[in-house]
Amino acid sequence: MRSSNPVFSRRGFSRDNGYAGFNAAPQAGGSAVGTQANPYAQGDQYAQGGNPYAQNPYAQQDLQHGAPPQAPVSTGRMTMDDVVMRSAMTLGTVTVGAILAWALLPVSSTSYGLAIGAALVAFVLAMVQSFKRTASPALILGYAAFEGVFLGVISEMYNSRWSGAPFQAVLGTMAVSGATLLVYKAGWVRVTARYARIGMTIAIAFVVVTAVNLLLVVFGVAGDGGLRSMGPLGAIVGILAILIGAFFLTLDFKQIEDGIAYGAPKEEAWLAAFGLTMTLVWIYVEMLRLVAIFSGDD
């Protein structure tokens, strides 16, 4: 069955079957949905043992009488329009939060502290949503709002030191996202179980090393930011981080594609938007650092 953690689920992670769904795309000339590993089947002729939606996580249960869950009225199936709409709402919330923070919070130690606080709140909300079995629009939009405040403050700080850096970072994020989508749709990258395992291993190792590096910097063991310095080493690490972000985008695209093909519940579009937003924020922050490094002290 799928993991109850939607962050892992949206990456194709399965507690029982490894990276389920990545090798189970509908076959050309065959049924619309394959007969194996359909992660979104709901009790139809394609449902298999361990089907995560055999009991719809969005179903409504009569707790008083102990009745089994019943499918909610007009649940519907996830479509690309649903994903686009929820993604626009989530990214729009990030953008509004960033603009307001930039306009209302001048560069200062106080605004920096508020940015750190907003980032921590956003992290907590993201973790709460990640361990919920179903999507919560309030949590996702709340995460987007606080993330926007954080991005607005740090973008203004970078802009005060490296004029135009945020704009260049936005263009860079759009370029990476567009190129990744092009490569994915062209079939130059195939998201398979092996691809996902290798990529996730690299990503987890990167996060662990980055966390250790941060601790070493905080305690004064590593000077000038350590691996995340503003020099050549920092640039190499930044490029690696952006490549990892592009990897996450391919997993997002695959999860959306599979969700639509297999008839995921409409509410799953919120998780798709959540995943895309986190990935794009990751890429933007790393791109902002990279632009600053290449801009030097100018």
PDB file of C-alpha atoms in Angstrom:
ATOM      1  CA  MET A   1       0.000   0.000   0.000  1.00  0.00           C
ATOM      2  CA  ARG A   2       1.019   3.598  -0.357  1.00  0.00           C
ATOM      3  CA  SER A   3       2.723   5.304   2.543  1.00  0.00           C
ATOM      4  CA  SER A   4       0.391   7.423   4.685  1.00  0.00           C
ATOM      5  CA  ASN A   5       2.961  10.200   4.284  1.00  0.00           C
ATOM      6  CA  PRO A   6       1.852  12.075   1.151  1.00  0.00           C
ATOM      7  CA  VAL A   7       5.305  13.578   0.650  1.00  0.00           C
ATOM      8  CA  PHE A   8       6.661  10.062   0.127  1.00  0.00           C
ATOM      9  CA  SER A   9       3.466   9.016  -1.651  1.00  0.00           C
ATOM     10  CA  ARG A  10       3.673  11.801  -4.180  1.00  0.00           C
ATOM     11  CA  ARG A  11       7.241  10.719  -4.892  1.00  0.00           C
ATOM     12  CA  GLY A  12       5.931   7.238  -5.719  1.00  0.00           C
ATOM     13  CA  PHE A  13       7.125   5.729  -2.447  1.00  0.00           C
ATOM     14  CA  SER A  14       5.312   2.606  -1.296  1.00  0.00           C
ATOM     15  CA  ARG A  15       5.782   0.947   2.060  1.00  0.00           C
ATOM     16  CA  ASP A  16       5.209  -2.483   0.572  1.00  0.00           C
ATOM     17  CA  ASN A  17       6.235  -2.223  -3.049  1.00  0.00           C
ATOM     18  CA  GLY A  18       9.215   0.116  -3.152  1.00  0.00           C
ATOM     19  CA  TYR A  19       8.523   2.833  -5.708  1.00  0.00           C
ATOM     20  CA  ALA A  20       5.087   1.727  -6.779  1.00  0.00           C
ATOM     21  CA  GLY A  21       3.521   3.108  -9.903  1.00  0.00           C
ATOM     22  CA  PHE A  22       6.755   4.129 -11.639  1.00  0.00           C
ATOM     23  CA  ASN A  23       6.768   0.955 -13.675  1.00  0.00           C
ATOM     24  CA  ALA A  24       3.019   0.563 -13.973  1.00  0.00           C
ATOM     25  CA  ALA A  25       2.025   3.125 -16.588  1.00  0.00           C
ATOM     26  CA  PRO A  26      -0.922   2.221 -18.836  1.00  0.00           C
ATOM     27  CA  GLN A  27       0.244   0.205 -21.808  1.00  0.00           C
ATOM     28  CA  ALA A  28      -0.347   1.422 -25.354  1.00  0.00           C
ATOM     29  CA  GLY A  29      -3.113  -0.493 -27.046  1.00  0.00           C
ATOM     30  CA  GLY A  30      -4.235  -1.974 -23.749  1.00  0.00           C
ATOM     31  CA  SER A  31      -6.563  -0.990 -20.974  1.00  0.00           C
ATOM     32  CA  ALA A  32      -6.646   2.612 -19.844  1.00  0.00           C
ATOM     33  CA  VAL A  33      -5.234   1.443 -16.563  1.00  0.00           C
ATOM     34  CA  GLY A  34      -2.790  -1.421 -16.110  1.00  0.00           C
ATOM     35  CA  THR A  35      -3.860  -4.500 -14.258  1.00  0.00           C
ATOM     36  CA  GLN A  36      -1.022  -4.208 -11.757  1.00  0.00           C
ATOM     37  CA  ALA A  37       0.192  -1.583  -9.294  1.00  0.00           C
ATOM     38  CA  ASN A  38      -2.634   0.877  -9.912  1.00  0.00           C
ATOM     39  CA  PRO A  39      -2.077   3.233  -6.961  1.00  0.00           C
ATOM     40  CA  TYR A  40      -5.438   4.936  -7.378  1.00  0.00           C
ATOM     41  CA  ALA A  41      -7.893   2.119  -8.162  1.00  0.00           C
ATOM     42  CA  GLN A  42     -11.051   2.236  -6.019  1.00  0.00           C
ATOM     43  CA  GLY A  43     -12.586  -1.169  -5.876  1.00  0.00           C
ATOM     44  CA  ASP A  44     -12.970  -1.566  -9.636  1.00  0.00           C
ATOM     45  CA  GLN A  45     -11.895  -4.440 -11.839  1.00  0.00           C
ATOM     46  CA  TYR A  46      -8.293  -3.249 -11.666  1.00  0.00           C
ATOM     47  CA  ALA A  47      -7.999  -3.162  -7.869  1.00  0.00           C
ATOM     48  CA  GLN A  48      -5.360  -5.411  -6.386  1.00  0.00           C
ATOM     49  CA  GLY A  49      -4.349  -6.404  -2.873  1.00  0.00           C
ATOM     50  CA  GLY A  50      -2.796  -3.498  -1.042  1.00  0.00           C
ATOM     51  CA  ASN A  51      -4.774  -0.934  -3.051  1.00  0.00           C
ATOM     52  CA  PRO A  52      -4.418   2.371  -1.119  1.00  0.00           C
ATOM     53  CA  TYR A  53      -7.788   3.594  -2.316  1.00  0.00           C
ATOM     54  CA  ALA A  54      -9.767   0.427  -1.706  1.00  0.00           C
ATOM     55  CA  GLN A  55     -10.913   2.477   1.281  1.00  0.00           C
ATOM     56  CA  ASN A  56     -11.037   6.034   0.033  1.00  0.00           C
ATOM     57  CA  PRO A  57      -9.043   8.224   2.486  1.00  0.00           C
ATOM     58  CA  TYR A  58     -11.474  11.038   1.690  1.00  0.00           C
ATOM     59  CA  ALA A  59     -14.513   8.911   2.446  1.00  0.00           C
ATOM     60  CA  GLN A  60     -16.969   9.894   5.183  1.00  0.00           C
ATOM     61  CA  GLN A  61     -17.528   7.420   8.022  1.00  0.00           C
ATOM     62  CA  ASP A  62     -20.525   7.096  10.336  1.00  0.00           C
ATOM     63  CA  LEU A  63     -18.610   6.954  13.614  1.00  0.00           C
ATOM     64  CA  GLN A  64     -21.742   6.679  15.765  1.00  0.00           C
ATOM     65  CA  HIS A  65     -22.973   3.466  14.197  1.00  0.00           C
ATOM     66  CA  GLY A  66     -19.582   2.098  13.148  1.00  0.00           C
ATOM     67  CA  ALA A  67     -20.625   2.008   9.510  1.00  0.00           C
ATOM     68  CA  PRO A  68     -17.891   1.520   6.888  1.00  0.00           C
ATOM     69  CA  PRO A  69     -16.619   4.612   5.101  1.00  0.00           C
ATOM     70  CA  GLN A  70     -18.797   5.865   2.286  1.00  0.00           C
ATOM     71  CA  ALA A  71     -17.504   7.753  -0.719  1.00  0.00           C
ATOM     72  CA  PRO A  72     -18.214  11.473  -0.413  1.00  0.00           C
ATOM     73  CA  VAL A  73     -20.720  12.978  -2.771  1.00  0.00           C
ATOM     74  CA  SER A  74     -19.175  14.129  -6.075  1.00  0.00           C
ATOM     75  CA  THR A  75     -15.610  13.319  -5.099  1.00  0.00           C
ATOM     76  CA  GLY A  76     -14.599  13.279  -8.777  1.00  0.00           C
ATOM     77  CA  ARG A  77     -11.306  12.354 -10.326  1.00  0.00           C
ATOM     78  CA  MET A  78      -8.203  14.488 -10.476  1.00  0.00           C
ATOM     79  CA  THR A  79      -7.632  16.259 -13.791  1.00  0.00           C
ATOM     80  CA  MET A  80      -4.851  18.429 -15.126  1.00  0.00           C
ATOM     81  CA  ASP A  81      -7.127  21.456 -14.714  1.00  0.00           C
ATOM     82  CA  ASP A  82      -7.436  20.625 -10.999  1.00  0.00           C
ATOM     83  CA  VAL A  83      -3.658  20.437 -10.633  1.00  0.00           C
ATOM     84  CA  VAL A  84      -3.121  23.691 -12.529  1.00  0.00           C
ATOM     85  CA  MET A  85      -5.780  25.511 -10.495  1.00  0.00           C
ATOM     86  CA  ARG A  86      -4.488  24.329  -7.098  1.00  0.00           C
ATOM     87  CA  SER A  87      -0.899  25.008  -8.108  1.00  0.00           C
ATOM     88  CA  ALA A  88      -1.847  28.523  -9.212  1.00  0.00           C
ATOM     89  CA  MET A  89      -3.557  29.130  -5.871  1.00  0.00           C
ATOM     90  CA  THR A  90      -0.614  27.815  -3.871  1.00  0.00           C
ATOM     91  CA  LEU A  91       2.088  29.595  -5.865  1.00  0.00           C
ATOM     92  CA  GLY A  92      -0.072  32.726  -5.947  1.00  0.00           C
ATOM     93  CA  THR A  93      -0.212  32.671  -2.147  1.00  0.00           C
ATOM     94  CA  VAL A  94       3.577  32.360  -2.010  1.00  0.00           C
ATOM     95  CA  THR A  95       3.914  35.305  -4.401  1.00  0.00           C
ATOM     96  CA  VAL A  96       1.495  37.540  -2.481  1.00  0.00           C
ATOM     97  CA  GLY A  97       3.235  36.737   0.802  1.00  0.00           C
ATOM     98  CA  ALA A  98       6.619  37.536  -0.736  1.00  0.00           C
ATOM     99  CA  ILE A  99       5.447  40.842  -2.222  1.00  0.00           C
ATOM    100  CA  LEU A 100       3.878  41.981   1.065  1.00  0.00           C
ATOM    101  CA  ALA A 101       6.968  40.996   3.058  1.00  0.00           C
ATOM    102  CA  TRP A 102       9.230  42.834   0.609  1.00  0.00           C
ATOM    103  CA  ALA A 103       7.054  45.947   0.714  1.00  0.00           C
ATOM    104  CA  LEU A 104       6.338  46.071   4.453  1.00  0.00           C
ATOM    105  CA  LEU A 105       9.502  44.711   6.067  1.00  0.00           C
ATOM    106  CA  PRO A 106      12.642  46.798   5.461  1.00  0.00           C
ATOM    107  CA  VAL A 107      16.001  45.065   5.538  1.00  0.00           C
ATOM    108  CA  SER A 108      17.037  44.775   9.187  1.00  0.00           C
ATOM    109  CA  SER A 109      17.916  42.255  11.858  1.00  0.00           C
ATOM    110  CA  THR A 110      14.256  42.309  12.920  1.00  0.00           C
ATOM    111  CA  SER A 111      12.983  41.381   9.465  1.00  0.00           C
ATOM    112  CA  TYR A 112      15.641  38.669   9.262  1.00  0.00           C
ATOM    113  CA  GLY A 113      14.372  37.237  12.541  1.00  0.00           C
ATOM    114  CA  LEU A 114      10.807  37.340  11.223  1.00  0.00           C
ATOM    115  CA  ALA A 115      11.952  35.534   8.095  1.00  0.00           C
ATOM    116  CA  ILE A 116      13.515  32.748  10.159  1.00  0.00           C
ATOM    117  CA  GLY A 117      10.338  32.516  12.247  1.00  0.00           C
ATOM    118  CA  ALA A 118       8.177  32.339   9.115  1.00  0.00           C
ATOM    119  CA  ALA A 119      10.420  29.630   7.680  1.00  0.00           C
ATOM    120  CA  LEU A 120      10.085  27.564  10.863  1.00  0.00           C
ATOM    121  CA  VAL A 121       6.294  27.919  10.856  1.00  0.00           C
ATOM    122  CA  ALA A 122       6.203  26.938   7.189  1.00  0.00           C
ATOM    123  CA  PHE A 123       8.364  23.900   7.979  1.00  0.00           C
ATOM    124  CA  VAL A 124       6.049  22.805  10.799  1.00  0.00           C
ATOM    125  CA  LEU A 125       2.946  23.199   8.618  1.00  0.00           C
ATOM    126  CA  ALA A 126       4.635  21.247   5.836  1.00  0.00           C
ATOM    127  CA  MET A 127       5.524  18.433   8.232  1.00  0.00           C
ATOM    128  CA  VAL A 128       1.985  18.292   9.645  1.00  0.00           C
ATOM    129  CA  GLN A 129       0.573  18.049   6.122  1.00  0.00           C
ATOM    130  CA  SER A 130       3.188  15.490   5.183  1.00  0.00           C
ATOM    131  CA  PHE A 131       2.046  13.080   7.882  1.00  0.00           C
ATOM    132  CA  LYS A 132      -1.662  13.562   7.247  1.00  0.00           C
ATOM    133  CA  ARG A 133      -3.317  10.888   5.178  1.00  0.00           C
ATOM    134  CA  THR A 134      -5.404  13.400   3.242  1.00  0.00           C
ATOM    135  CA  ALA A 135      -4.750  16.842   1.817  1.00  0.00           C
ATOM    136  CA  SER A 136      -5.626  19.879   3.930  1.00  0.00           C
ATOM    137  CA  PRO A 137      -5.989  23.023   1.779  1.00  0.00           C
ATOM    138  CA  ALA A 138      -5.745  25.207   4.902  1.00  0.00           C
ATOM    139  CA  LEU A 139      -2.383  23.693   5.879  1.00  0.00           C
ATOM    140  CA  ILE A 140      -1.050  23.875   2.325  1.00  0.00           C
ATOM    141  CA  LEU A 141      -2.092  27.504   1.822  1.00  0.00           C
ATOM    142  CA  GLY A 142      -0.819  28.372   5.305  1.00  0.00           C
ATOM    143  CA  TYR A 143       2.534  26.836   4.400  1.00  0.00           C
ATOM    144  CA  ALA A 144       2.549  28.844   1.166  1.00  0.00           C
ATOM    145  CA  ALA A 145       1.789  32.118   2.988  1.00  0.00           C
ATOM    146  CA  PHE A 146       4.579  31.748   5.555  1.00  0.00           C
ATOM    147  CA  GLU A 147       6.994  30.488   2.916  1.00  0.00           C
ATOM    148  CA  GLY A 148       6.160  33.578   0.900  1.00  0.00           C
ATOM    149  CA  VAL A 149       7.040  35.844   3.837  1.00  0.00           C
ATOM    150  CA  PHE A 150      10.383  34.077   4.196  1.00  0.00           C
ATOM    151  CA  LEU A 151      11.139  34.347   0.475  1.00  0.00           C
ATOM    152  CA  GLY A 152      10.106  38.011   0.378  1.00  0.00           C
ATOM    153  CA  VAL A 153      12.476  38.989   3.179  1.00  0.00           C
ATOM    154  CA  ILE A 154      15.504  37.058   1.941  1.00  0.00           C
ATOM    155  CA  SER A 155      14.876  38.190  -1.641  1.00  0.00           C
ATOM    156  CA  GLU A 156      14.895  41.814  -0.499  1.00  0.00           C
ATOM    157  CA  MET A 157      18.124  41.186   1.423  1.00  0.00           C
ATOM    158  CA  TYR A 158      19.791  39.644  -1.593  1.00  0.00           C
ATOM    159  CA  ASN A 159      18.537  42.448  -3.809  1.00  0.00           C
ATOM    160  CA  SER A 160      19.995  45.071  -1.476  1.00  0.00           C
ATOM    161  CA  ARG A 161      23.419  43.445  -1.887  1.00  0.00           C
ATOM    162  CA  TRP A 162      23.163  42.101  -5.428  1.00  0.00           C
ATOM    163  CA  SER A 163      20.730  44.264  -7.352  1.00  0.00           C
ATOM    164  CA  GLY A 164      18.412  42.246  -9.597  1.00  0.00           C
ATOM    165  CA  ALA A 165      19.354  38.873  -8.078  1.00  0.00           C
ATOM    166  CA  PRO A 166      15.749  37.873  -7.224  1.00  0.00           C
ATOM    167  CA  PHE A 167      14.569  38.621 -10.768  1.00  0.00           C
ATOM    168  CA  GLN A 168      17.412  36.568 -12.214  1.00  0.00           C
ATOM    169  CA  ALA A 169      16.610  33.762  -9.755  1.00  0.00           C
ATOM    170  CA  VAL A 170      12.970  33.747 -10.880  1.00  0.00           C
ATOM    171  CA  LEU A 171      14.071  33.537 -14.522  1.00  0.00           C
ATOM    172  CA  GLY A 172      16.501  30.764 -13.614  1.00  0.00           C
ATOM    173  CA  THR A 173      13.796  28.830 -11.773  1.00  0.00           C
ATOM    174  CA  MET A 174      11.478  29.150 -14.764  1.00  0.00           C
ATOM    175  CA  ALA A 175      14.270  28.008 -17.094  1.00  0.00           C
ATOM    176  CA  VAL A 176      15.079  24.942 -14.979  1.00  0.00           C
ATOM    177  CA  SER A 177      11.397  24.037 -14.632  1.00  0.00           C
ATOM    178  CA  GLY A 178      10.710  24.483 -18.341  1.00  0.00           C
ATOM    179  CA  ALA A 179      13.779  22.508 -19.359  1.00  0.00           C
ATOM    180  CA  THR A 180      12.919  19.702 -16.930  1.00  0.00           C
ATOM    181  CA  LEU A 181       9.362  19.502 -18.266  1.00  0.00           C
ATOM    182  CA  LEU A 182      10.662  19.439 -21.844  1.00  0.00           C
ATOM    183  CA  VAL A 183      13.127  16.655 -21.046  1.00  0.00           C
ATOM    184  CA  TYR A 184      10.434  14.693 -19.198  1.00  0.00           C
ATOM    185  CA  LYS A 185       7.784  15.027 -21.919  1.00  0.00           C
ATOM    186  CA  ALA A 186      10.303  14.172 -24.631  1.00  0.00           C
ATOM    187  CA  GLY A 187      11.002  10.902 -22.841  1.00  0.00           C
ATOM    188  CA  TRP A 188      14.703  11.645 -22.382  1.00  0.00           C
ATOM    189  CA  VAL A 189      14.273  10.896 -18.685  1.00  0.00           C
ATOM    190  CA  ARG A 190      12.303   7.836 -17.630  1.00  0.00           C
ATOM    191  CA  VAL A 191      11.118   7.877 -14.033  1.00  0.00           C
ATOM    192  CA  THR A 192      11.595   4.276 -12.983  1.00  0.00           C
ATOM    193  CA  ALA A 193      11.947   2.648  -9.569  1.00  0.00           C
ATOM    194  CA  ARG A 194      15.728   2.508  -9.972  1.00  0.00           C
ATOM    195  CA  TYR A 195      15.890   6.163 -11.033  1.00  0.00           C
ATOM    196  CA  ALA A 196      13.812   7.179  -8.010  1.00  0.00           C
ATOM    197  CA  ARG A 197      15.873   5.108  -5.568  1.00  0.00           C
ATOM    198  CA  ILE A 198      19.186   6.518  -6.778  1.00  0.00           C
ATOM    199  CA  GLY A 199      17.882  10.079  -6.857  1.00  0.00           C
ATOM    200  CA  MET A 200      16.304   9.880  -3.404  1.00  0.00           C
ATOM    201  CA  THR A 201      19.507   8.417  -1.963  1.00  0.00           C
ATOM    202  CA  ILE A 202      21.516  11.334  -3.363  1.00  0.00           C
ATOM    203  CA  ALA A 203      18.930  13.860  -2.160  1.00  0.00           C
ATOM    204  CA  ILE A 204      18.821  12.455   1.380  1.00  0.00           C
ATOM    205  CA  ALA A 205      22.624  12.363   1.532  1.00  0.00           C
ATOM    206  CA  PHE A 206      22.723  15.987   0.357  1.00  0.00           C
ATOM    207  CA  VAL A 207      20.286  17.108   3.052  1.00  0.00           C
ATOM    208  CA  VAL A 208      22.207  15.250   5.773  1.00  0.00           C
ATOM    209  CA  VAL A 209      25.569  16.680   4.676  1.00  0.00           C
ATOM    210  CA  THR A 210      24.055  20.170   4.449  1.00  0.00           C
ATOM    211  CA  ALA A 211      22.628  19.857   7.969  1.00  0.00           C
ATOM    212  CA  VAL A 212      25.993  18.702   9.336  1.00  0.00           C
ATOM    213  CA  ASN A 213      27.697  21.564   7.513  1.00  0.00           C
ATOM    214  CA  LEU A 214      25.267  24.034   9.093  1.00  0.00           C
ATOM    215  CA  LEU A 215      26.063  22.715  12.568  1.00  0.00           C
ATOM    216  CA  LEU A 216      29.796  22.987  11.902  1.00  0.00           C
ATOM    217  CA  VAL A 217      29.350  26.586  10.762  1.00  0.00           C
ATOM    218  CA  VAL A 218      27.189  27.480  13.776  1.00  0.00           C
ATOM    219  CA  PHE A 219      29.778  26.084  16.206  1.00  0.00           C
ATOM    220  CA  GLY A 220      32.639  27.763  14.376  1.00  0.00           C
ATOM    221  CA  VAL A 221      34.279  24.574  13.144  1.00  0.00           C
ATOM    222  CA  ALA A 222      33.792  25.471   9.464  1.00  0.00           C
ATOM    223  CA  GLY A 223      34.449  29.043   8.434  1.00  0.00           C
ATOM    224  CA  ASP A 224      32.939  31.115   5.609  1.00  0.00           C
ATOM    225  CA  GLY A 225      29.878  28.896   5.331  1.00  0.00           C
ATOM    226  CA  GLY A 226      31.792  25.664   4.823  1.00  0.00           C
ATOM    227  CA  LEU A 227      30.348  23.811   1.857  1.00  0.00           C
ATOM    228  CA  ARG A 228      27.810  26.612   1.358  1.00  0.00           C
ATOM    229  CA  SER A 229      30.425  29.344   0.991  1.00  0.00           C
ATOM    230  CA  MET A 230      30.126  32.130  -1.555  1.00  0.00           C
ATOM    231  CA  GLY A 231      33.105  30.769  -3.509  1.00  0.00           C
ATOM    232  CA  PRO A 232      33.668  28.068  -6.146  1.00  0.00           C
ATOM    233  CA  LEU A 233      32.857  25.227  -3.720  1.00  0.00           C
ATOM    234  CA  GLY A 234      29.571  26.900  -2.825  1.00  0.00           C
ATOM    235  CA  ALA A 235      28.764  27.271  -6.533  1.00  0.00           C
ATOM    236  CA  ILE A 236      29.369  23.559  -7.164  1.00  0.00           C
ATOM    237  CA  VAL A 237      27.161  22.597  -4.214  1.00  0.00           C
ATOM    238  CA  GLY A 238      24.501  25.055  -5.420  1.00  0.00           C
ATOM    239  CA  ILE A 239      24.470  23.541  -8.915  1.00  0.00           C
ATOM    240  CA  LEU A 240      24.117  20.070  -7.373  1.00  0.00           C
ATOM    241  CA  ALA A 241      21.202  21.337  -5.266  1.00  0.00           C
ATOM    242  CA  ILE A 242      19.460  22.688  -8.383  1.00  0.00           C
ATOM    243  CA  LEU A 243      19.956  19.362 -10.162  1.00  0.00           C
ATOM    244  CA  ILE A 244      18.365  17.634  -7.173  1.00  0.00           C
ATOM    245  CA  GLY A 245      15.463  20.082  -7.457  1.00  0.00           C
ATOM    246  CA  ALA A 246      15.092  19.143 -11.131  1.00  0.00           C
ATOM    247  CA  PHE A 247      15.065  15.480 -10.094  1.00  0.00           C
ATOM    248  CA  PHE A 248      12.215  16.191  -7.665  1.00  0.00           C
ATOM    249  CA  LEU A 249      10.334  17.941 -10.467  1.00  0.00           C
ATOM    250  CA  THR A 250      10.472  14.774 -12.590  1.00  0.00           C
ATOM    251  CA  LEU A 251       8.979  12.817  -9.685  1.00  0.00           C
ATOM    252  CA  ASP A 252       6.261  15.470  -9.330  1.00  0.00           C
ATOM    253  CA  PHE A 253       5.465  15.264 -13.053  1.00  0.00           C
ATOM    254  CA  LYS A 254       5.326  11.465 -12.921  1.00  0.00           C
ATOM    255  CA  GLN A 255       3.078  11.441  -9.859  1.00  0.00           C
ATOM    256  CA  ILE A 256       0.688  13.924 -11.490  1.00  0.00           C
ATOM    257  CA  GLU A 257       0.680  11.948 -14.731  1.00  0.00           C
ATOM    258  CA  ASP A 258      -0.022   8.678 -12.920  1.00  0.00           C
ATOM    259  CA  GLY A 259      -2.666  10.256 -10.698  1.00  0.00           C
ATOM    260  CA  ILE A 260      -4.623  11.476 -13.701  1.00  0.00           C
ATOM    261  CA  ALA A 261      -4.183   8.218 -15.623  1.00  0.00           C
ATOM    262  CA  TYR A 262      -5.258   6.062 -12.688  1.00  0.00           C
ATOM    263  CA  GLY A 263      -8.169   8.238 -11.564  1.00  0.00           C
ATOM    264  CA  ALA A 264      -6.877   9.648  -8.285  1.00  0.00           C
ATOM    265  CA  PRO A 265      -9.468  11.468  -6.141  1.00  0.00           C
ATOM    266  CA  LYS A 266      -9.835  15.137  -7.005  1.00  0.00           C
ATOM    267  CA  GLU A 267      -8.434  16.172  -3.629  1.00  0.00           C
ATOM    268  CA  GLU A 268      -5.057  14.703  -4.586  1.00  0.00           C
ATOM    269  CA  ALA A 269      -4.565  17.786  -6.779  1.00  0.00           C
ATOM    270  CA  TRP A 270      -3.796  19.698  -3.564  1.00  0.00           C
ATOM    271  CA  LEU A 271      -0.943  17.294  -2.788  1.00  0.00           C
ATOM    272  CA  ALA A 272       0.353  17.711  -6.333  1.00  0.00           C
ATOM    273  CA  ALA A 273       0.313  21.504  -5.872  1.00  0.00           C
ATOM    274  CA  PHE A 274       1.985  21.116  -2.465  1.00  0.00           C
ATOM    275  CA  GLY A 275       4.787  19.037  -3.947  1.00  0.00           C
ATOM    276  CA  LEU A 276       5.351  21.353  -6.893  1.00  0.00           C
ATOM    277  CA  THR A 277       5.443  24.396  -4.622  1.00  0.00           C
ATOM    278  CA  MET A 278       8.032  22.875  -2.280  1.00  0.00           C
ATOM    279  CA  THR A 279      10.205  21.870  -5.233  1.00  0.00           C
ATOM    280  CA  LEU A 280      10.002  25.281  -6.904  1.00  0.00           C
ATOM    281  CA  VAL A 281      10.813  27.038  -3.619  1.00  0.00           C
ATOM    282  CA  TRP A 282      13.861  24.761  -3.250  1.00  0.00           C
ATOM    283  CA  ILE A 283      15.056  25.627  -6.774  1.00  0.00           C
ATOM    284  CA  TYR A 284      14.428  29.372  -6.326  1.00  0.00           C
ATOM    285  CA  VAL A 285      16.389  29.597  -3.068  1.00  0.00           C
ATOM    286  CA  GLU A 286      19.332  27.694  -4.539  1.00  0.00           C
ATOM    287  CA  MET A 287      19.184  29.780  -7.709  1.00  0.00           C
ATOM    288  CA  LEU A 288      19.209  32.957  -5.609  1.00  0.00           C
ATOM    289  CA  ARG A 289      22.389  31.822  -3.876  1.00  0.00           C
ATOM    290  CA  LEU A 290      23.971  30.838  -7.170  1.00  0.00           C
ATOM    291  CA  VAL A 291      23.218  34.217  -8.763  1.00  0.00           C
ATOM    292  CA  ALA A 292      24.794  35.940  -5.752  1.00  0.00           C
ATOM    293  CA  ILE A 293      27.920  33.772  -5.998  1.00  0.00           C
ATOM    294  CA  PHE A 294      28.408  34.478  -9.683  1.00  0.00           C
ATOM    295  CA  SER A 295      27.737  38.184  -9.124  1.00  0.00           C
ATOM    296  CA  GLY A 296      30.655  38.387  -6.696  1.00  0.00           C
ATOM    297  CA  ASP A 297      30.989  41.543  -4.601  1.00  0.00           C
ATOM    298  CA  ASP A 298      29.493  43.813  -7.240  1.00  0.00           C
TER     299      ASP A 298
END
